[in-house]
Amino acid sequence: MDANTVLHELTADVKDRINYLVYKDIHRKEKITVRDLEIAYEYARINVTMVEESQTPMLELFLLDRQRDRMLDMQIMELRNQLYPECSRPLSRAEVYRAVMHGAPTRK
């Protein structure tokens, strides 16, 4: 399956989470792009890593209403890893960082 097909068939929850991570707007209606997925992947990876390193108990995640976000972040990470195995090269970390920090255009 190609990336455009997979991105078109995302669930509404995953689309909303990507839009929140990238644009801080869950009501955004434009299509999710590969660039959006890459940026959301970086944020999701950081979020999941922070929860794992802090050793936050699952009960606390439920009480803080963060379990759903964590599950969606993990789905985003899994989706990106399925679309782009280690041998492929989507965006580099520098390109993602530049896009996140400066809104600079990435490669086309």
XYZ file of C-alpha atoms in Angstrom, residues 65-74:
10
model
C -7.208 11.232 30.688
C -3.897 10.674 28.887
C -4.243 6.976 28.017
C -6.180 7.685 24.804
C -3.556 10.198 23.652
C -0.787 7.713 24.404
C -2.532 4.988 22.382
C -3.009 7.358 19.438
C 0.644 8.424 19.640
C 1.659 4.773 19.526
